[in-house]
């Protein structure tokens, strides 16, 4: 038992030492984005939502998550992309975002979930700053996974509303 | 062997505060000249246990102070001294002082001893104590130049000391706290090991204590064992101290080595300061007292009963779940679910009841307040408390206390007349202030009544005109004028006293009460008195709501703010300005706010005669909210939107409906602000609209 523990522990420690983190990735407008899997609370399907009056358009409203009121953002609208109709693949990823003083549970609507990757943090490249897209501020870094490029989200900035 | 006493501190403080409350209550009942022995005994007992406890826990500032108090009480109790009004006043001050000392100690701060010393001098003057007391006070007053004295203390316990439950170790460590302590232990009386009885004390001690404290401080340590030991305390003087210490050093060390028990003593003495430091670190937060709640055993029992029933229902339901689904199982399933709903509701009520405390917790502070203020104002006041057992949520209770204090002060200061005025007006010279609490519907109502002169409407109106709150032309009836006192910056007191008159009062009172979803009203009759009525929801966690539909959205309007709901008679609606509709309802003009415009919702019914109007009142202003439909009324549990999101204008919170959907609770005063209607503080808009209506 102790050895089993220490085996797992040592694997985690090794990964931590190498700065390897697991990221949940999802699709949005054919691009793949990733968030630290430890921040993810759950993945839900899209459901009826209560609108908040006079809120920005990307704030779709609030849902009841087992007794807690949780705001839901549409990530497409947040990024200034065109809205699409929600389909069967549309999911809400509920994340816990840590701000300076507190942490909040919030949800983001994305086109579809993709995969979980182990990514070493030092592999992440900073976003080239010649893009004048305002969305670059929401991206903490870019990594290559095989042939694909994944943009790692800066949740704190994305969810700071 | 040694017990960490700090674990009992919290209990000690709690008990001491309770004791002080009891003392205060009894003191207020005391009438000099006709005092009841039992009352004095109660006060004495309370003082005595505070003294004993504080001595045990080493809070000497408290125990020293309580000692003089106790001496005075003892003399009164034994009839050696007559109780005078001055004594009662002094004792009440002493209670305040003790409360301050204990609160400081509880917060682990150094108590401010100035008041205590001043009061103590007064007590000692009464008691006529000797010079040594005075010098002691002087010494305490100037701790910068302490005078060291060395005392020789011989302590020879009788054999049975341990059986009385006393432990010399504690006394020795207490001695060590007074100053530098040298200890000599005599073990020459120790019998043979075969004859030795572990329950008996054969040791005796000689201490040399170099301290700034006086003999009585030392005596106090041995107070509990006076009858169980031979104790002699002699002053060796400050000069010899060093020398004596030098001479005794050798044998002391030898003795300590030869006697294991004393070695332990030495250890305890040495350890003590560091232990003190450790307890200082384990800080109980200052707000510790409000984090716990005393719950009556009957409430806990009823809770257990309900949980029992819940378990039975659950067992019943799971049994049904295992059976095959037939017509009969569905019927019994429905029955079981009804049972479950019933249990849940009962359980919810029981849990809510745990947070409910009788309002006497707030009322109990008023006898003292009224006494102090009436003395200061030289008025005679009789305070009557009614409905003290009315229960109220703890959070509401904590927040209602300050506004109530304010209202009672106002009644005493402005409401009640002086004795001469009352006699001149043919009234009983003793003014009456009545606090009454009772339940009405889902609310608790607190009334503060006085039989004074009532509100002076002329004066209020003049003042309001001077402050620009209203104009000369406004025709206001008496109630409307009385309402003006709740405006910001309003005070009619000609002179600012330390009791009232700063004009920051009534609007704050109203705001505080409104923040609890409550309301406050005043009614008054000149020469007869005035009554302030506070209405509060029983709890902050649950609200009675009216569900309304706007387009496809469901909102909740707090029932307490709804005046009425009606269909709009289109002939009574006039348009004022560009886009404000006003409904003439009886003799009032109600601005109509379209919820769908304010909340920016599409698809709502826009024609006035097909919709419903919910007339609500907030900040003394009535407005009509236009909604598509009225749905049900129900109790809703308030959930915070701010926890995971942020404050939303016009919305005070959210709740979860029976079907799991989230619904938002409308915040009326926020809506008014959002709609651009001005607050009643500058009534221009409403008045303007009235004027234009009358013109047309």
Tab-separated table of C-alpha atoms in Angstrom, chain B residues 90-524:
chain	number	residue	atom	x	y	z
B	90	UNK	CA	-20.815	52.867	41.768
B	91	UNK	CA	-21.558	49.162	41.551
B	92	UNK	CA	-23.097	49.627	38.120
B	93	UNK	CA	-19.994	51.453	36.984
B	94	UNK	CA	-17.949	48.639	38.429
B	95	UNK	CA	-19.940	46.175	36.334
B	96	UNK	CA	-19.133	48.212	33.210
B	97	UNK	CA	-15.524	48.362	34.200
B	98	UNK	CA	-15.333	44.623	34.811
B	99	UNK	CA	-16.984	43.978	31.481
B	100	UNK	CA	-14.355	46.134	29.780
B	101	UNK	CA	-11.546	44.376	31.639
B	102	UNK	CA	-12.871	40.949	30.745
B	103	UNK	CA	-13.464	41.857	27.108
B	104	UNK	CA	-9.901	43.106	26.860
B	105	UNK	CA	-8.608	39.918	28.434
B	106	UNK	CA	-10.781	37.825	26.160
B	107	UNK	CA	-9.332	39.569	23.132
B	108	UNK	CA	-5.899	38.935	24.693
B	109	UNK	CA	-5.141	42.596	24.966
B	110	UNK	CA	-3.770	44.401	27.953
B	111	UNK	CA	-6.731	45.840	29.792
B	112	UNK	CA	-6.859	49.555	30.420
B	113	UNK	CA	-6.586	49.778	34.184
B	114	UNK	CA	-7.145	53.511	34.601
B	115	UNK	CA	-10.890	53.306	35.141
B	116	UNK	CA	-10.490	50.306	37.382
B	117	UNK	CA	-7.987	52.101	39.580
B	118	UNK	CA	-10.096	55.258	39.772
B	119	UNK	CA	-13.167	53.242	40.687
B	120	UNK	CA	-11.240	51.239	43.174
B	121	UNK	CA	-10.081	54.363	44.947
B	122	UNK	CA	-13.714	55.382	45.255
B	123	UNK	CA	-14.646	52.008	46.688
B	124	UNK	CA	-11.781	52.135	49.095
B	125	UNK	CA	-12.838	55.592	50.198
B	126	UNK	CA	-16.241	54.189	51.042
B	127	UNK	CA	-14.760	51.216	52.772
B	128	UNK	CA	-12.276	53.440	54.540
B	129	UNK	CA	-9.374	51.111	54.080
B	130	UNK	CA	-6.009	51.850	55.530
B	131	UNK	CA	-3.052	53.601	54.077
B	132	UNK	CA	-1.521	50.502	52.569
B	133	UNK	CA	-4.358	50.277	50.117
B	134	UNK	CA	-3.736	53.812	49.003
B	135	UNK	CA	-0.039	53.299	48.547
B	136	UNK	CA	-0.771	50.200	46.597
B	137	UNK	CA	-2.958	52.150	44.279
B	138	UNK	CA	-0.254	54.729	43.955
B	139	UNK	CA	2.233	52.012	43.139
B	140	UNK	CA	-0.028	50.604	40.489
B	141	UNK	CA	-0.602	53.994	39.031
B	142	UNK	CA	3.081	54.532	38.421
B	143	UNK	CA	4.420	51.256	37.218
B	144	UNK	CA	7.433	53.129	35.820
B	145	UNK	CA	8.995	53.346	39.282
B	146	UNK	CA	8.125	50.094	40.927
B	147	UNK	CA	9.182	49.537	44.462
B	148	UNK	CA	10.614	46.112	45.019
B	149	UNK	CA	10.047	44.424	48.310
B	150	UNK	CA	11.170	41.048	49.409
B	151	UNK	CA	8.778	38.950	51.388
B	152	UNK	CA	9.552	35.827	53.279
B	153	UNK	CA	6.649	33.461	53.040
B	154	UNK	CA	6.424	30.345	55.126
B	155	UNK	CA	3.912	27.920	53.826
B	156	UNK	CA	3.284	24.824	55.821
B	157	UNK	CA	0.277	22.942	54.545
B	158	UNK	CA	-1.558	20.568	56.819
B	159	UNK	CA	-1.376	16.939	55.848
B	160	UNK	CA	-4.858	16.906	54.403
B	161	UNK	CA	-4.231	19.738	51.951
B	162	UNK	CA	-4.460	17.554	48.861
B	163	UNK	CA	-7.803	16.226	49.969
B	164	UNK	CA	-9.273	19.723	49.786
B	165	UNK	CA	-8.457	19.718	46.127
B	166	UNK	CA	-5.744	22.331	46.385
B	167	UNK	CA	-2.475	22.026	44.584
B	168	UNK	CA	0.544	23.862	45.977
B	169	UNK	CA	2.155	23.807	42.558
B	170	UNK	CA	-0.356	26.269	41.177
B	171	UNK	CA	0.115	28.587	44.089
B	172	UNK	CA	3.831	28.477	43.621
B	173	UNK	CA	3.585	29.220	39.939
B	174	UNK	CA	1.221	32.068	40.728
B	175	UNK	CA	3.719	33.386	43.226
B	176	UNK	CA	6.368	33.198	40.561
B	177	UNK	CA	4.266	35.457	38.395
B	178	UNK	CA	4.340	38.178	41.024
B	179	UNK	CA	8.094	38.574	40.828
B	180	UNK	CA	11.389	36.774	41.352
B	181	UNK	CA	10.825	33.726	43.435
B	182	UNK	CA	13.280	31.651	45.383
B	183	UNK	CA	11.941	28.432	46.767
B	184	UNK	CA	13.088	26.298	49.631
B	185	UNK	CA	11.341	23.025	50.213
B	186	UNK	CA	11.477	21.228	53.536
B	187	UNK	CA	11.078	17.528	53.403
B	188	UNK	CA	12.172	16.704	56.909
B	189	UNK	CA	8.677	15.616	57.844
B	190	UNK	CA	8.601	12.979	55.169
B	191	UNK	CA	7.995	9.657	56.863
B	192	UNK	CA	9.546	6.380	55.932
B	193	UNK	CA	8.561	5.165	52.514
B	194	UNK	CA	6.582	2.356	54.138
B	195	UNK	CA	4.523	4.786	56.181
B	196	UNK	CA	4.132	7.292	53.441
B	197	UNK	CA	0.620	8.014	52.318
B	198	UNK	CA	0.553	9.502	48.876
B	199	UNK	CA	-2.606	11.422	49.696
B	200	UNK	CA	-0.991	13.460	52.408
B	201	UNK	CA	1.203	16.464	52.112
B	202	UNK	CA	4.390	16.273	54.135
B	203	UNK	CA	6.303	19.017	52.430
B	204	UNK	CA	6.500	22.599	53.506
B	205	UNK	CA	8.064	25.568	51.823
B	206	UNK	CA	9.781	28.846	52.444
B	207	UNK	CA	9.674	31.383	49.659
B	208	UNK	CA	11.575	34.589	49.133
B	209	UNK	CA	9.600	36.733	46.780
B	210	UNK	CA	11.015	39.912	45.305
B	211	UNK	CA	8.025	41.784	43.995
B	212	UNK	CA	6.340	45.139	43.415
B	213	UNK	CA	3.059	43.754	44.654
B	214	UNK	CA	1.980	44.114	48.255
B	215	UNK	CA	1.171	41.577	50.885
B	216	UNK	CA	-2.510	41.319	50.011
B	217	UNK	CA	-1.653	40.092	46.540
B	218	UNK	CA	0.314	37.273	48.109
B	219	UNK	CA	-2.394	36.593	50.647
B	220	UNK	CA	-4.881	36.269	47.862
B	221	UNK	CA	-2.986	33.396	46.344
B	222	UNK	CA	-3.250	31.492	49.549
B	223	UNK	CA	-6.778	32.632	50.167
B	224	UNK	CA	-8.364	29.280	49.488
B	225	UNK	CA	-6.009	27.331	51.720
B	226	UNK	CA	-5.883	29.673	54.705
B	227	UNK	CA	-7.613	27.138	56.880
B	228	UNK	CA	-5.621	24.204	55.633
B	229	UNK	CA	-2.139	25.512	56.168
B	230	UNK	CA	0.056	27.661	58.376
B	231	UNK	CA	1.003	30.704	56.430
B	232	UNK	CA	3.171	33.537	57.544
B	233	UNK	CA	4.236	36.431	55.392
B	234	UNK	CA	6.895	38.821	56.581
B	235	UNK	CA	8.474	41.740	54.854
B	236	UNK	CA	12.251	41.467	54.705
B	237	UNK	CA	12.642	44.816	53.001
B	238	UNK	CA	14.073	45.720	49.636
B	239	UNK	CA	17.667	46.259	50.751
B	240	UNK	CA	18.320	42.796	51.995
B	241	UNK	CA	16.879	41.137	49.032
B	242	UNK	CA	20.048	40.641	47.066
B	243	UNK	CA	22.002	39.546	50.090
B	244	UNK	CA	19.409	37.078	51.188
B	245	UNK	CA	19.133	35.631	47.804
B	246	UNK	CA	22.817	35.075	47.799
B	247	UNK	CA	22.762	33.279	51.109
B	248	UNK	CA	19.904	31.033	50.307
B	249	UNK	CA	21.091	30.077	46.917
B	250	UNK	CA	23.227	27.166	48.004
B	251	UNK	CA	20.776	25.301	50.189
B	252	UNK	CA	17.997	25.971	47.743
B	253	UNK	CA	19.768	24.244	44.955
B	254	UNK	CA	20.629	21.343	47.183
B	255	UNK	CA	17.076	21.033	48.301
B	256	UNK	CA	15.721	21.143	44.875
B	257	UNK	CA	17.950	18.355	43.835
B	258	UNK	CA	17.050	16.197	46.752
B	259	UNK	CA	13.341	16.624	46.391
B	260	UNK	CA	11.822	15.491	43.151
B	261	UNK	CA	8.605	17.299	43.781
B	262	UNK	CA	10.315	20.632	44.095
B	263	UNK	CA	12.327	19.966	40.997
B	264	UNK	CA	9.072	19.708	39.217
B	265	UNK	CA	7.998	22.948	40.788
B	266	UNK	CA	11.048	24.652	39.482
B	267	UNK	CA	10.303	23.298	36.080
B	268	UNK	CA	6.774	24.559	36.188
B	269	UNK	CA	7.965	27.948	37.260
B	270	UNK	CA	10.436	28.053	34.454
B	271	UNK	CA	8.015	26.758	31.897
B	272	UNK	CA	5.274	29.138	32.845
B	273	UNK	CA	6.351	32.250	30.960
B	274	UNK	CA	6.826	30.359	27.723
B	275	UNK	CA	3.464	28.707	28.165
B	276	UNK	CA	1.967	32.113	28.552
B	277	UNK	CA	3.514	33.155	25.301
B	278	UNK	CA	2.096	30.074	23.661
B	279	UNK	CA	-1.427	30.782	24.850
B	280	UNK	CA	-1.094	34.295	23.570
B	281	UNK	CA	-0.453	32.922	20.121
B	282	UNK	CA	-3.481	30.673	20.085
B	283	UNK	CA	-5.663	33.686	19.577
B	284	UNK	CA	-9.354	33.301	19.783
B	285	UNK	CA	-10.749	35.816	17.365
B	286	UNK	CA	-12.400	38.797	18.983
B	287	UNK	CA	-15.703	37.860	17.448
B	288	UNK	CA	-15.611	34.495	19.180
B	289	UNK	CA	-18.675	35.225	21.269
B	290	UNK	CA	-20.970	35.597	18.305
B	291	UNK	CA	-19.903	32.376	16.641
B	292	UNK	CA	-21.575	30.081	19.087
B	293	UNK	CA	-25.195	29.877	19.948
B	294	UNK	CA	-27.033	28.385	22.894
B	295	UNK	CA	-29.836	26.157	21.825
B	296	UNK	CA	-32.561	24.897	24.094
B	297	UNK	CA	-32.565	21.143	24.516
B	298	UNK	CA	-36.211	21.002	23.411
B	299	UNK	CA	-35.251	22.343	20.010
B	300	UNK	CA	-32.518	19.785	19.601
B	301	UNK	CA	-34.896	17.032	20.689
B	302	UNK	CA	-37.515	18.032	18.177
B	303	UNK	CA	-34.834	18.081	15.509
B	304	UNK	CA	-33.815	14.555	16.402
B	305	UNK	CA	-37.444	13.477	16.251
B	306	UNK	CA	-37.804	14.845	12.757
B	307	UNK	CA	-34.633	13.234	11.548
B	308	UNK	CA	-36.023	9.984	12.943
B	309	UNK	CA	-39.183	10.418	10.911
B	310	UNK	CA	-37.160	11.295	7.864
B	311	UNK	CA	-35.212	8.085	8.191
B	312	UNK	CA	-38.440	6.095	8.436
B	313	UNK	CA	-39.813	7.785	5.332
B	314	UNK	CA	-36.602	7.101	3.488
B	315	UNK	CA	-36.778	3.414	4.461
B	316	UNK	CA	-40.369	3.289	3.259
B	317	UNK	CA	-39.492	4.858	-0.062
B	318	UNK	CA	-36.528	2.611	-0.716
B	319	UNK	CA	-38.744	-0.396	0.057
B	320	UNK	CA	-41.215	0.765	-2.556
B	321	UNK	CA	-38.353	1.287	-4.960
B	322	UNK	CA	-37.398	-2.370	-4.719
B	323	UNK	CA	-40.879	-3.571	-5.608
B	324	UNK	CA	-42.175	-4.019	-9.099
B	325	UNK	CA	-43.976	-1.016	-10.423
B	326	UNK	CA	-47.723	-1.529	-10.295
B	327	UNK	CA	-50.681	0.742	-9.748
B	328	UNK	CA	-50.538	0.172	-6.008
B	329	UNK	CA	-46.832	0.867	-5.678
B	330	UNK	CA	-47.271	4.124	-7.535
B	331	UNK	CA	-50.017	5.122	-5.136
B	332	UNK	CA	-47.893	4.324	-2.114
B	333	UNK	CA	-44.930	6.014	-3.755
B	334	UNK	CA	-46.951	9.193	-4.063
B	335	UNK	CA	-47.993	8.828	-0.476
B	336	UNK	CA	-44.384	8.387	0.558
B	337	UNK	CA	-43.303	11.439	-1.388
B	338	UNK	CA	-46.003	13.515	0.276
B	339	UNK	CA	-44.708	12.246	3.600
B	340	UNK	CA	-41.179	13.203	2.553
B	341	UNK	CA	-42.300	16.702	1.596
B	342	UNK	CA	-43.963	17.029	4.968
B	343	UNK	CA	-40.837	15.836	6.788
B	344	UNK	CA	-38.615	18.174	4.818
B	345	UNK	CA	-40.770	21.152	5.627
B	346	UNK	CA	-40.837	20.315	9.310
B	347	UNK	CA	-37.117	19.751	9.330
B	348	UNK	CA	-36.511	23.060	7.627
B	349	UNK	CA	-38.641	24.840	10.183
B	350	UNK	CA	-36.835	23.126	13.035
B	351	UNK	CA	-33.429	24.015	11.694
B	352	UNK	CA	-34.529	27.605	11.261
B	353	UNK	CA	-35.794	27.595	14.818
B	354	UNK	CA	-32.318	26.805	16.056
B	355	UNK	CA	-31.192	30.205	14.878
B	356	UNK	CA	-34.080	31.862	16.643
B	357	UNK	CA	-33.468	33.498	19.987
B	358	UNK	CA	-35.908	35.292	22.253
B	359	UNK	CA	-35.760	39.037	21.778
B	360	UNK	CA	-35.046	39.446	25.475
B	361	UNK	CA	-31.382	39.256	24.420
B	362	UNK	CA	-31.839	42.715	22.930
B	363	UNK	CA	-34.395	43.990	25.407
B	364	UNK	CA	-32.220	43.167	28.387
B	365	UNK	CA	-29.819	45.999	27.647
B	366	UNK	CA	-32.514	48.652	27.807
B	367	UNK	CA	-33.249	48.865	31.556
B	368	UNK	CA	-29.696	50.024	32.121
B	369	UNK	CA	-29.710	52.351	29.142
B	370	UNK	CA	-32.962	53.954	30.212
B	371	UNK	CA	-31.738	54.342	33.763
B	372	UNK	CA	-28.496	56.032	32.733
B	373	UNK	CA	-30.080	58.362	30.220
B	374	UNK	CA	-33.005	59.331	32.405
B	375	UNK	CA	-30.572	60.229	35.169
B	376	UNK	CA	-28.538	62.314	32.779
B	377	UNK	CA	-31.615	64.083	31.454
B	378	UNK	CA	-33.170	64.369	34.878
B	379	UNK	CA	-36.382	62.728	33.776
B	380	UNK	CA	-38.361	60.038	35.510
B	381	UNK	CA	-38.954	57.083	33.285
B	382	UNK	CA	-40.640	53.761	33.691
B	383	UNK	CA	-39.635	51.140	31.138
B	384	UNK	CA	-42.046	48.380	30.293
B	385	UNK	CA	-40.962	45.337	28.315
B	386	UNK	CA	-43.570	43.188	26.618
B	387	UNK	CA	-43.249	40.068	24.504
B	388	UNK	CA	-39.708	39.307	25.575
B	389	UNK	CA	-40.062	35.681	24.561
B	390	UNK	CA	-40.812	36.546	20.937
B	391	UNK	CA	-38.241	34.740	18.841
B	392	UNK	CA	-36.109	36.270	16.154
B	393	UNK	CA	-33.274	35.154	13.912
B	394	UNK	CA	-29.884	35.683	15.495
B	395	UNK	CA	-28.463	37.695	12.599
B	396	UNK	CA	-31.473	39.965	12.509
B	397	UNK	CA	-31.221	40.356	16.248
B	398	UNK	CA	-27.600	41.484	16.113
B	399	UNK	CA	-28.397	44.078	13.510
B	400	UNK	CA	-31.582	45.414	15.052
B	401	UNK	CA	-30.039	46.235	18.369
B	402	UNK	CA	-28.346	49.504	17.352
B	403	UNK	CA	-31.340	51.014	15.575
B	404	UNK	CA	-33.466	50.173	18.600
B	405	UNK	CA	-31.036	51.836	20.966
B	406	UNK	CA	-31.248	54.891	18.793
B	407	UNK	CA	-35.027	54.957	18.811
B	408	UNK	CA	-35.220	54.487	22.574
B	409	UNK	CA	-32.737	57.294	23.114
B	410	UNK	CA	-34.789	59.526	20.897
B	411	UNK	CA	-37.937	58.708	22.812
B	412	UNK	CA	-36.235	59.593	26.072
B	413	UNK	CA	-34.575	62.724	24.799
B	414	UNK	CA	-37.166	64.228	22.459
B	415	UNK	CA	-40.315	62.329	23.262
B	416	UNK	CA	-40.658	62.445	27.014
B	417	UNK	CA	-41.030	65.766	28.746
B	418	UNK	CA	-39.298	66.816	31.926
B	419	UNK	CA	-41.034	66.218	35.238
B	420	UNK	CA	-42.161	69.860	35.467
B	421	UNK	CA	-43.559	69.866	31.967
B	422	UNK	CA	-45.419	66.661	32.619
B	423	UNK	CA	-46.941	67.957	35.826
B	424	UNK	CA	-47.905	71.157	34.031
B	425	UNK	CA	-49.570	69.106	31.301
B	426	UNK	CA	-51.465	67.165	33.929
B	427	UNK	CA	-49.673	63.905	33.237
B	428	UNK	CA	-48.120	61.387	35.542
B	429	UNK	CA	-44.651	62.808	36.370
B	430	UNK	CA	-43.171	59.428	35.544
B	431	UNK	CA	-42.911	58.986	31.777
B	432	UNK	CA	-43.566	55.597	30.235
B	433	UNK	CA	-41.545	53.934	27.523
B	434	UNK	CA	-42.836	50.596	26.314
B	435	UNK	CA	-41.017	48.084	24.160
B	436	UNK	CA	-43.323	45.520	22.666
B	437	UNK	CA	-42.491	42.641	20.367
B	438	UNK	CA	-44.872	40.225	18.707
B	439	UNK	CA	-45.310	38.083	15.638
B	440	UNK	CA	-47.654	39.144	12.895
B	441	UNK	CA	-47.894	36.958	9.835
B	442	UNK	CA	-44.366	36.081	8.744
B	443	UNK	CA	-42.982	39.163	10.399
B	444	UNK	CA	-41.857	40.245	13.774
B	445	UNK	CA	-43.113	43.629	14.873
B	446	UNK	CA	-41.275	45.688	17.451
B	447	UNK	CA	-42.982	48.753	18.852
B	448	UNK	CA	-41.280	51.501	20.773
B	449	UNK	CA	-43.927	53.622	22.448
B	450	UNK	CA	-43.665	56.654	24.687
B	451	UNK	CA	-46.337	58.784	26.308
B	452	UNK	CA	-44.469	62.011	25.733
B	453	UNK	CA	-45.269	65.104	23.764
B	454	UNK	CA	-45.371	63.459	20.352
B	455	UNK	CA	-43.679	64.747	17.243
B	456	UNK	CA	-43.871	68.459	16.721
B	457	UNK	CA	-45.135	68.635	13.146
B	458	UNK	CA	-44.734	72.407	12.876
B	459	UNK	CA	-41.127	72.250	13.927
B	460	UNK	CA	-40.405	69.352	11.626
B	461	UNK	CA	-41.916	71.103	8.662
B	462	UNK	CA	-40.012	74.314	9.328
B	463	UNK	CA	-36.807	72.401	9.640
B	464	UNK	CA	-37.501	70.455	6.463
B	465	UNK	CA	-38.157	73.678	4.573
B	466	UNK	CA	-34.969	75.174	5.987
B	467	UNK	CA	-33.052	72.102	4.827
B	468	UNK	CA	-34.663	72.258	1.429
B	469	UNK	CA	-36.312	68.864	1.755
B	470	UNK	CA	-39.748	70.277	0.987
B	471	UNK	CA	-41.057	73.677	0.000
B	472	UNK	CA	-43.555	75.967	1.671
B	473	UNK	CA	-46.071	75.222	-1.034
B	474	UNK	CA	-46.168	71.483	-0.391
B	475	UNK	CA	-49.286	70.438	1.352
B	476	UNK	CA	-48.340	67.594	3.596
B	477	UNK	CA	-50.529	65.834	6.073
B	478	UNK	CA	-49.304	64.962	9.557
B	479	UNK	CA	-48.122	61.477	8.587
B	480	UNK	CA	-46.167	62.770	5.641
B	481	UNK	CA	-44.511	65.348	7.850
B	482	UNK	CA	-43.647	62.712	10.405
B	483	UNK	CA	-42.051	60.639	7.686
B	484	UNK	CA	-39.649	63.495	7.015
B	485	UNK	CA	-37.679	62.670	10.137
B	486	UNK	CA	-36.303	59.658	8.290
B	487	UNK	CA	-34.685	61.878	5.658
B	488	UNK	CA	-30.904	62.151	5.620
B	489	UNK	CA	-29.515	65.109	7.518
B	490	UNK	CA	-32.613	65.795	9.525
B	491	UNK	CA	-32.580	66.672	13.212
B	492	UNK	CA	-34.857	68.994	15.135
B	493	UNK	CA	-32.958	68.989	18.369
B	494	UNK	CA	-32.042	72.605	19.020
B	495	UNK	CA	-28.952	71.591	20.808
B	496	UNK	CA	-26.675	68.736	19.950
B	497	UNK	CA	-26.365	66.611	23.036
B	498	UNK	CA	-24.354	63.462	23.420
B	499	UNK	CA	-27.585	61.521	23.485
B	500	UNK	CA	-29.076	62.623	20.230
B	501	UNK	CA	-29.366	65.486	17.838
B	502	UNK	CA	-26.579	65.019	15.348
B	503	UNK	CA	-29.005	64.422	12.547
B	504	UNK	CA	-27.263	61.276	11.381
B	505	UNK	CA	-29.821	59.249	13.205
B	506	UNK	CA	-33.144	58.399	11.752
B	507	UNK	CA	-32.088	57.926	8.149
B	508	UNK	CA	-29.425	55.506	9.304
B	509	UNK	CA	-32.005	53.739	11.434
B	510	UNK	CA	-34.284	53.383	8.458
B	511	UNK	CA	-31.470	52.254	6.181
B	512	UNK	CA	-30.280	49.632	8.647
B	513	UNK	CA	-33.770	48.274	9.011
B	514	UNK	CA	-34.311	48.254	5.273
B	515	UNK	CA	-31.097	46.368	4.744
B	516	UNK	CA	-32.785	43.636	6.778
B	517	UNK	CA	-35.764	43.761	4.414
B	518	UNK	CA	-37.755	45.456	7.118
B	519	UNK	CA	-39.537	48.748	7.498
B	520	UNK	CA	-39.987	51.393	10.166
B	521	UNK	CA	-42.918	53.730	10.610
B	522	UNK	CA	-43.852	56.384	13.067
B	523	UNK	CA	-47.227	57.486	14.310
B	524	UNK	CA	-47.659	60.294	16.732
